[in-house]
Short mmCIF file of C-alpha atoms in Angstrom, two decimals:
data_model
loop_
_atom_site.label_atom_id
_atom_site.label_comp_id
_atom_site.label_asym_id
_atom_site.label_seq_id
_atom_site.Cartn_x
_atom_site.Cartn_y
_atom_site.Cartn_z
CA MET A 1 128.83 75.01 122.80
CA ASP A 2 131.96 76.74 122.14
CA PHE A 3 131.12 79.41 119.77
CA LYS A 4 132.94 82.83 119.51
CA PHE A 5 131.79 85.56 116.89
CA ASN A 6 133.03 88.80 116.11
CA LEU A 7 129.34 90.80 115.29
CA GLY A 8 131.43 94.09 114.52
CA GLY A 9 129.83 95.31 110.96
CA ALA A 10 131.97 97.06 108.65
CA GLU A 11 135.35 98.85 109.68
CA GLU A 12 134.69 102.81 109.98
CA GLU A 13 136.76 105.16 107.90
CA GLU A 14 138.52 108.55 109.44
CA GLU A 15 138.51 110.79 106.29
CA GLU A 16 135.27 112.54 104.17
CA GLN A 17 133.97 109.50 101.82
CA ASN A 18 133.01 111.29 98.70
CA LEU A 19 129.97 108.86 97.10
CA ASP A 20 130.50 110.28 93.24
CA GLY A 21 133.54 107.53 92.85
CA LEU A 22 131.80 105.31 90.69
CA ASN A 23 131.92 101.07 90.71
CA PHE A 24 131.03 100.26 87.44
CA PHE A 25 130.03 96.72 87.59
CA GLY A 26 128.51 96.29 91.32
CA GLY A 27 129.43 94.16 94.03
CA VAL A 28 129.19 90.11 94.87
CA HIS A 29 128.06 90.72 98.44
CA HIS A 30 127.63 86.73 98.99
CA HIS A 31 131.58 85.62 99.51
CA HIS A 32 134.16 84.93 102.38
CA ASP A 33 136.37 87.09 103.90
CA ASP A 34 139.48 85.59 102.60
CA ASP A 35 138.06 86.57 98.94
CA LEU A 36 137.81 90.34 99.70
CA ASP A 37 140.69 91.59 99.36
CA LYS A 38 140.85 89.79 95.66
CA LEU A 39 138.23 91.94 94.32
CA ASP A 40 138.31 94.68 92.09
CA PRO A 41 137.74 97.74 94.45
CA THR A 42 134.99 98.92 91.44
CA MET A 43 133.02 95.63 92.06
CA GLN A 44 132.67 95.92 95.80
CA THR A 45 130.23 98.99 96.16
CA SER A 46 127.83 101.25 94.33
CA THR A 47 127.36 104.75 94.93
CA ILE A 48 124.44 106.60 96.49
CA SER A 49 123.98 110.31 95.32
CA ARG A 50 120.86 111.55 97.32
CA SER A 51 118.63 115.03 96.86
CA LYS A 52 116.63 116.90 99.49
CA ARG A 53 113.70 115.34 97.64
CA GLU A 54 114.24 112.34 98.17
CA LYS A 55 113.60 112.15 101.89
CA SER A 56 111.26 109.09 102.77
CA VAL A 57 107.82 110.08 103.37
CA GLU A 58 105.47 107.86 105.31
CA PRO A 59 103.79 104.95 103.66
CA ASP A 60 100.95 105.39 101.50
CA GLU A 61 97.93 107.24 103.32
CA GLU A 62 96.25 103.75 104.01
CA GLN A 63 97.09 101.40 107.08
CA PRO A 64 100.30 99.18 105.89
CA ASP A 65 99.68 95.68 105.65
CA TYR A 66 102.69 94.66 107.26
CA GLU A 67 105.64 95.86 109.15
CA ALA A 68 108.93 94.76 110.16
CA GLU A 69 109.30 94.28 114.32
CA ILE A 70 111.62 96.62 116.11
CA VAL A 71 113.44 95.35 118.86
CA ALA A 72 115.27 97.94 121.33
CA LYS A 73 117.51 95.22 123.35
CA CYS A 74 120.32 93.30 122.22
CA VAL A 75 121.84 90.79 124.75
CA TYR A 76 124.50 88.73 123.18
CA ASP A 77 126.20 86.14 124.92
CA GLN A 78 129.47 85.56 122.96
CA GLU A 79 130.04 81.87 125.01
CA LYS A 80 126.93 80.27 123.33
CA GLY A 81 126.82 82.03 120.14
CA VAL A 82 123.70 83.62 120.89
CA LEU A 83 122.05 87.11 120.08
CA ASN A 84 118.60 87.18 121.66
CA GLU A 85 116.73 84.45 120.48
CA TYR A 86 119.12 83.86 117.71
CA GLU A 87 121.48 81.30 117.32
CA LEU A 88 124.46 82.49 115.32
CA LEU A 89 125.36 79.65 112.63
CA ASP A 90 128.25 81.14 110.07
CA LYS A 91 129.36 84.29 108.30
CA ILE A 92 128.23 83.88 104.70
CA GLY A 93 129.26 87.43 103.47
CA SER A 94 130.80 90.18 104.21
CA GLY A 95 131.75 93.93 102.38
CA SER A 96 131.88 97.64 102.72
CA PHE A 97 128.12 97.43 103.92
CA GLY A 98 128.90 95.26 107.17
CA LYS A 99 128.28 91.36 107.52
CA ILE A 100 126.15 88.75 106.86
CA VAL A 101 125.64 85.95 109.04
CA ARG A 102 123.55 82.95 108.93
CA VAL A 103 121.41 82.42 112.24
CA THR A 104 118.41 80.26 113.22
CA ARG A 105 115.72 80.88 115.99
CA SER A 106 113.65 78.04 117.13
CA TYR A 107 110.17 77.89 118.39
CA TYR A 108 109.37 76.31 121.60
CA GLU A 109 105.75 74.35 123.22
CA ASP A 110 104.55 75.92 125.87
CA ASP A 111 106.51 72.76 127.88
CA GLY A 112 109.87 74.10 126.48
CA VAL A 113 109.87 71.20 123.69
CA THR A 114 111.53 72.19 120.43
CA ILE A 115 108.50 72.55 118.00
CA SER A 116 110.82 73.93 115.02
CA LYS A 117 113.91 75.89 113.73
CA SER A 118 113.57 78.77 111.12
CA ILE A 119 116.95 79.92 109.42
CA TYR A 120 117.29 83.53 108.94
CA VAL A 121 120.02 86.09 108.13
CA PHE A 122 121.54 88.78 109.79
CA LYS A 123 122.42 91.92 108.25
CA ILE A 124 124.86 93.80 110.46
CA LEU A 125 125.58 97.29 109.96
CA LYS A 126 127.54 100.06 112.19
CA LYS A 127 125.75 102.97 113.29
CA SER A 128 128.11 105.24 111.67
CA GLN A 129 128.48 108.95 112.56
CA LYS A 130 130.81 109.17 109.74
CA ILE A 131 129.71 112.51 107.62
CA ILE A 132 129.63 112.00 103.50
CA GLN A 133 129.24 113.97 100.64
CA ILE A 134 125.87 113.93 98.76
CA THR A 135 124.66 115.91 96.00
CA ASP A 136 121.45 117.79 96.35
CA GLU A 137 118.79 118.23 93.80
CA ASN A 138 120.52 121.32 92.06
CA GLY A 139 123.61 119.18 92.13
CA GLN A 140 125.06 121.26 95.19
CA SER A 141 127.02 119.24 97.58
CA GLN A 142 126.35 118.60 101.01
CA LEU A 143 127.22 116.63 103.97
CA LYS A 144 125.07 114.00 105.84
CA LYS A 145 125.73 111.06 108.37
CA GLU A 146 125.70 107.83 107.02
CA LEU A 147 123.31 106.79 109.77
CA ASP A 148 120.53 109.19 108.71
CA LEU A 149 120.54 107.45 105.21
CA LEU A 150 120.46 104.08 106.76
CA TYR A 151 117.33 105.31 108.94
CA GLN A 152 115.98 106.51 105.76
CA GLU A 153 116.31 103.13 104.07
CA LEU A 154 114.92 101.19 106.67
CA GLU A 155 111.57 103.39 106.76
CA ILE A 156 111.03 102.22 103.40
CA TYR A 157 111.84 98.52 104.01
CA LYS A 158 110.27 97.95 107.04
CA TYR A 159 106.74 98.38 105.44
CA LEU A 160 107.52 95.85 102.75
CA ASN A 161 105.35 92.69 102.00
CA ASN A 162 105.73 90.92 98.80
CA VAL A 163 107.00 87.18 98.25
CA ASN A 164 109.50 88.68 95.49
CA ILE A 165 110.91 90.89 97.74
CA CYS A 166 113.37 89.44 100.52
CA LYS A 167 111.43 89.99 103.52
CA LEU A 168 112.88 91.97 106.68
CA TYR A 169 111.42 90.54 109.72
CA GLN A 170 113.09 92.48 112.80
CA ILE A 171 115.33 95.39 113.26
CA ILE A 172 117.40 95.23 116.56
CA ASP A 173 118.32 98.46 117.25
CA ALA A 174 119.52 99.23 120.87
CA PRO A 175 120.31 102.79 121.89
CA TYR A 176 123.29 101.63 123.74
CA GLU A 177 124.53 99.44 120.69
CA GLN A 178 126.72 100.74 118.00
CA THR A 179 125.86 98.08 115.35
CA ILE A 180 122.17 97.33 114.06
CA TYR A 181 120.98 93.88 113.38
CA LEU A 182 118.35 93.40 110.48
CA VAL A 183 116.55 90.00 110.70
CA MET A 184 115.92 89.17 106.89
CA GLN A 185 114.92 86.22 104.83
CA TYR A 186 117.53 83.39 104.18
CA CYS A 187 118.38 82.85 100.60
CA ASP A 188 119.64 79.46 100.32
CA LEU A 189 120.09 79.57 96.35
CA GLY A 190 122.56 82.71 96.83
CA GLN A 191 122.72 85.68 93.40
CA ILE A 192 121.52 84.25 90.21
CA LEU A 193 124.63 84.59 88.78
CA ASN A 194 128.64 84.14 90.49
CA LEU A 195 131.33 86.64 89.45
CA ASP A 196 134.81 84.99 88.53
CA GLU A 197 136.79 87.41 90.87
CA LYS A 198 140.05 86.91 88.98
CA ASP A 199 138.68 88.03 85.57
CA GLN A 200 135.43 89.98 86.61
CA LYS A 201 133.69 87.77 84.46
CA TYR A 202 129.92 86.62 85.46
CA TYR A 203 128.83 82.61 85.10
CA PRO A 204 125.88 80.44 85.84
CA ASN A 205 125.09 79.64 89.48
CA THR A 206 124.61 75.73 89.12
CA LYS A 207 122.77 75.39 92.17
CA ILE A 208 119.97 78.15 90.72
CA ASP A 209 119.67 76.28 87.05
CA GLN A 210 118.79 73.11 88.39
CA PHE A 211 116.74 74.09 90.97
CA ILE A 212 114.92 76.08 88.11
CA GLU A 213 115.24 72.87 85.44
CA GLN A 214 113.41 70.79 88.42
CA THR A 215 111.37 72.57 89.86
CA TYR A 216 109.86 74.38 86.79
CA ASN A 217 110.41 71.38 84.89
CA ILE A 218 112.49 72.49 81.55
CA SER A 219 113.19 70.58 79.22
CA GLU A 220 115.38 72.39 76.26
CA GLN A 221 118.36 70.59 74.85
CA ASP A 222 119.46 73.66 73.25
CA GLN A 223 121.78 75.33 75.88
CA TYR A 224 120.97 79.17 74.66
CA LYS A 225 116.84 78.65 74.56
CA LYS A 226 117.39 77.00 77.70
CA ARG A 227 119.32 79.87 79.39
CA GLU A 228 116.42 82.43 78.34
CA LYS A 229 113.75 79.68 79.99
CA PHE A 230 115.46 80.35 83.07
CA ALA A 231 115.64 84.06 82.71
CA LYS A 232 111.69 83.90 82.29
CA VAL A 233 111.16 82.03 85.38
CA ILE A 234 113.77 84.45 87.28
CA PHE A 235 112.29 87.87 85.68
CA LYS A 236 108.87 86.72 85.73
CA GLN A 237 109.22 86.94 89.40
CA VAL A 238 111.22 89.89 89.96
CA SER A 239 109.26 92.01 87.80
CA GLN A 240 106.63 91.25 90.07
CA GLY A 241 108.13 92.26 92.89
CA LEU A 242 109.27 95.25 90.58
CA LYS A 243 105.14 96.04 90.40
CA TYR A 244 104.79 96.03 93.15
CA LEU A 245 107.42 98.58 94.41
CA HIS A 246 105.76 100.82 91.89
CA ASP A 247 102.81 100.57 92.17
CA LYS A 248 103.76 101.35 96.33
CA LYS A 249 105.22 104.82 94.50
CA ILE A 250 108.72 103.15 95.57
CA VAL A 251 112.00 103.32 92.98
CA ASN A 252 114.73 101.17 93.87
CA ARG A 253 117.20 103.09 91.47
CA ASP A 254 119.84 99.75 92.20
CA ILE A 255 118.12 96.56 90.60
CA LYS A 256 121.30 94.63 89.39
CA ILE A 257 122.34 90.95 89.13
CA ASP A 258 123.83 91.37 92.20
CA ASN A 259 120.45 92.42 94.15
CA ILE A 260 118.87 89.19 93.20
CA LEU A 261 118.69 86.39 95.06
CA GLY A 262 117.33 82.47 94.80
CA LYS A 263 115.61 80.57 97.49
CA SER A 264 114.34 76.88 97.66
CA ILE A 265 113.60 76.20 101.39
CA GLU A 266 110.09 77.37 102.99
CA CYS A 267 108.46 79.06 100.23
CA ASP A 268 106.40 78.53 97.19
CA LYS A 269 106.59 78.36 93.18
CA GLY A 270 106.53 81.70 92.10
CA GLU A 271 108.51 82.74 95.20
CA ASN A 272 111.44 81.85 94.84
CA PHE A 273 113.45 84.87 93.20
CA LYS A 274 113.94 88.50 95.77
CA ILE A 275 114.79 91.47 95.30
CA ILE A 276 117.16 92.97 98.09
CA ASP A 277 119.19 96.20 99.02
CA PHE A 278 116.84 99.49 99.35
CA SER A 279 119.63 101.60 100.44
CA THR A 280 119.11 103.63 97.08
CA ALA A 281 115.44 103.55 97.06
CA VAL A 282 112.78 106.29 97.13
CA LYS A 283 109.15 106.73 98.52
CA LEU A 284 107.50 109.54 95.89
CA LYS A 285 104.83 111.61 97.33
CA SER A 286 102.75 111.37 94.05
CA HIS A 287 103.54 108.54 90.78
CA HIS A 288 104.42 111.49 88.83
CA GLN A 289 107.06 113.00 91.17
CA LYS A 290 110.66 113.48 89.53
CA VAL A 291 113.71 111.88 91.59
CA PHE A 292 116.89 113.63 91.33
CA GLY A 293 121.20 112.43 91.91
CA GLN A 294 122.97 109.84 90.52
CA ALA A 295 122.31 106.56 92.36
CA GLY A 296 123.01 102.65 91.51
CA THR A 297 125.57 101.18 90.04
CA PRO A 298 126.95 102.93 86.70
CA ALA A 299 126.85 99.49 83.96
CA TYR A 300 123.30 99.42 85.22
CA GLN A 301 122.50 103.59 84.77
CA SER A 302 120.20 104.84 82.30
CA PRO A 303 120.99 107.51 80.15
CA GLU A 304 119.09 110.20 82.11
CA VAL A 305 121.05 108.82 85.25
CA CYS A 306 124.10 109.21 83.62
CA THR A 307 123.80 112.88 82.47
CA LYS A 308 122.38 114.22 86.17
CA SER A 309 119.57 116.11 84.83
CA ASN A 310 118.87 119.47 86.84
CA ASP A 311 115.72 118.66 85.90
CA GLY A 312 115.16 115.24 87.58
CA TYR A 313 113.90 111.99 85.89
CA ASP A 314 111.46 109.17 86.05
CA GLY A 315 112.67 106.62 88.80
CA LYS A 316 110.25 103.81 87.45
CA ALA A 317 111.22 104.61 84.02
CA ALA A 318 115.44 103.95 85.25
CA ASP A 319 114.30 101.03 87.19
CA ILE A 320 113.32 99.41 83.88
CA TRP A 321 116.23 99.98 81.85
CA SER A 322 118.30 98.90 84.45
CA LEU A 323 115.60 95.37 84.66
CA GLY A 324 116.51 95.40 81.06
CA VAL A 325 120.43 95.48 81.41
CA THR A 326 119.69 92.89 84.26
CA ILE A 327 117.81 90.24 82.26
CA TYR A 328 120.31 90.93 79.01
CA CYS A 329 123.54 89.99 81.46
CA TYR A 330 121.55 86.89 82.94
CA VAL A 331 120.97 85.64 79.55
CA ASN A 332 124.31 86.23 77.69
CA LEU A 333 126.53 86.28 80.97
CA SER A 334 127.74 90.06 80.02
CA LEU A 335 126.83 93.40 80.20
CA PRO A 336 125.66 95.54 77.45
CA PHE A 337 127.70 98.59 78.06
CA LEU A 338 130.88 97.62 79.06
CA ASN A 339 133.34 98.11 76.46
CA GLN A 340 135.01 100.80 77.92
CA PRO A 341 136.03 100.94 82.09
CA ASP A 342 136.70 104.44 81.94
CA PRO A 343 133.71 106.03 83.17
CA GLN A 344 133.11 109.02 80.78
CA LYS A 345 133.57 106.08 78.07
CA LEU A 346 131.27 104.34 79.57
CA PHE A 347 128.49 106.99 79.98
CA ASN A 348 129.26 107.80 76.76
CA SER A 349 128.56 104.33 75.29
CA ILE A 350 125.03 104.14 77.47
CA LEU A 351 124.02 107.59 75.92
CA ASN A 352 124.61 106.61 71.97
CA ASP A 353 125.33 103.15 71.17
CA PRO A 354 123.10 101.06 70.19
CA ILE A 355 122.60 97.18 72.61
CA GLN A 356 124.79 94.59 70.90
CA PHE A 357 122.68 91.31 71.01
CA GLN A 358 124.30 87.53 70.67
CA THR A 359 123.34 85.82 67.34
CA HIS A 360 121.48 83.08 69.88
CA ASN A 361 119.32 85.68 71.39
CA SER A 362 115.34 85.40 70.29
CA ALA A 363 113.52 87.68 68.10
CA LEU A 364 111.34 88.17 71.36
CA PHE A 365 114.09 88.84 73.50
CA LEU A 366 115.28 91.67 71.41
CA ASP A 367 112.05 93.13 71.34
CA LEU A 368 111.87 93.02 74.88
CA ILE A 369 115.53 94.55 75.86
CA ASN A 370 115.11 97.03 72.90
CA ASN A 371 112.36 98.12 74.31
CA MET A 372 113.21 98.57 77.99
CA CYS A 373 116.02 100.29 77.05
CA ARG A 374 115.08 103.11 75.16
CA LYS A 375 117.59 106.01 75.02
CA ASN A 376 113.99 108.13 75.44
CA PRO A 377 112.48 107.18 78.71
CA LYS A 378 109.24 108.22 77.78
CA GLU A 379 109.20 104.99 75.15
CA ARG A 380 110.36 102.70 77.43
CA LEU A 381 107.83 100.21 78.55
CA LYS A 382 106.50 100.49 81.89
CA ILE A 383 106.74 97.55 84.30
CA ASP A 384 102.97 95.77 83.37
CA GLN A 385 103.98 95.68 79.93
CA VAL A 386 106.90 94.35 80.86
CA LEU A 387 104.85 91.40 82.69
CA ASN A 388 102.61 90.84 79.64
CA HIS A 389 104.93 91.35 77.14
CA GLN A 390 105.35 88.12 74.59
CA TRP A 391 108.85 86.80 75.55
CA PHE A 392 107.29 85.77 79.22
CA GLN A 393 104.14 84.24 77.68
CA GLU A 394 105.23 82.42 74.81
#
């Protein structure tokens, strides 16, 4: 096999990176290299603002029921396109985070006969020693290594075991390598919406629409009603994944369209839609612990995150807001607070403006989104209330 593949991660930059720079809409992570330069820079990465209190703690006191395997060897045969036991197929995504490569792993009988092959993805990340500027719990700036933040993320991610969360199977982290390889589930259907990179607008992912229509027996002639029925399938599952996180005292802080993928192969009904990306996640010490700092993607941020309150905020309530914005976006193919691309005007809109609905949105949809996106976080639905809302039961 004549296969050569550059496994380098994202290019390192020399200068310090200030993470208070804002990306309004969130980036599309699954695209070809040729398309990268066409993306508006504000669409490519989300921002992280970490605090001292947000360091990950050990998982719940009880023994975790799952832990991703950590492998300390990395053997790469460039001619054969094989790393450890994985054969590299093709690159399916890239961005500031690194690269996404589709791989396959063969499983053998004792006599060497291949009995099955499974497809995974590598998420390839540089062990960046770059010092970046973050914000602590008191609103003060401090410096931290990007690598420390990556390991903090993995301390949360490696224990997650839920059908509606993209599973991390293995972490290939050889001490002599400058790259980490995350072996993850392959979600063949991609993001739940596609992005038109020219006009920066979302449009339906026809593969996902066709899959839902056939697999979940959706028969509806009215296109607007059908859109809401598709949304119920997707977001019932996403909400179940978020409930798992909240029950585990984990807040995600970056729920958005780009971080939900669809999978049709090697999974049952109810397991097709999955949350990805835990780079902003926080493991709480108690269900009532506040979180600090501005994290996530501005267009999806709740009012209390926008204002960067010195008193901290309820991370679960912020997740509910972001989930409500995401559901709205999926149904209407637009974000509710996007009238002003200027950051201050966007935040003012989030803080003060009511959500404008489309005439075709159902009454139950309006009720769900309005109650998920209350300006006062104490008035928002909890995740159990979201799952039990009549919109999902209809």
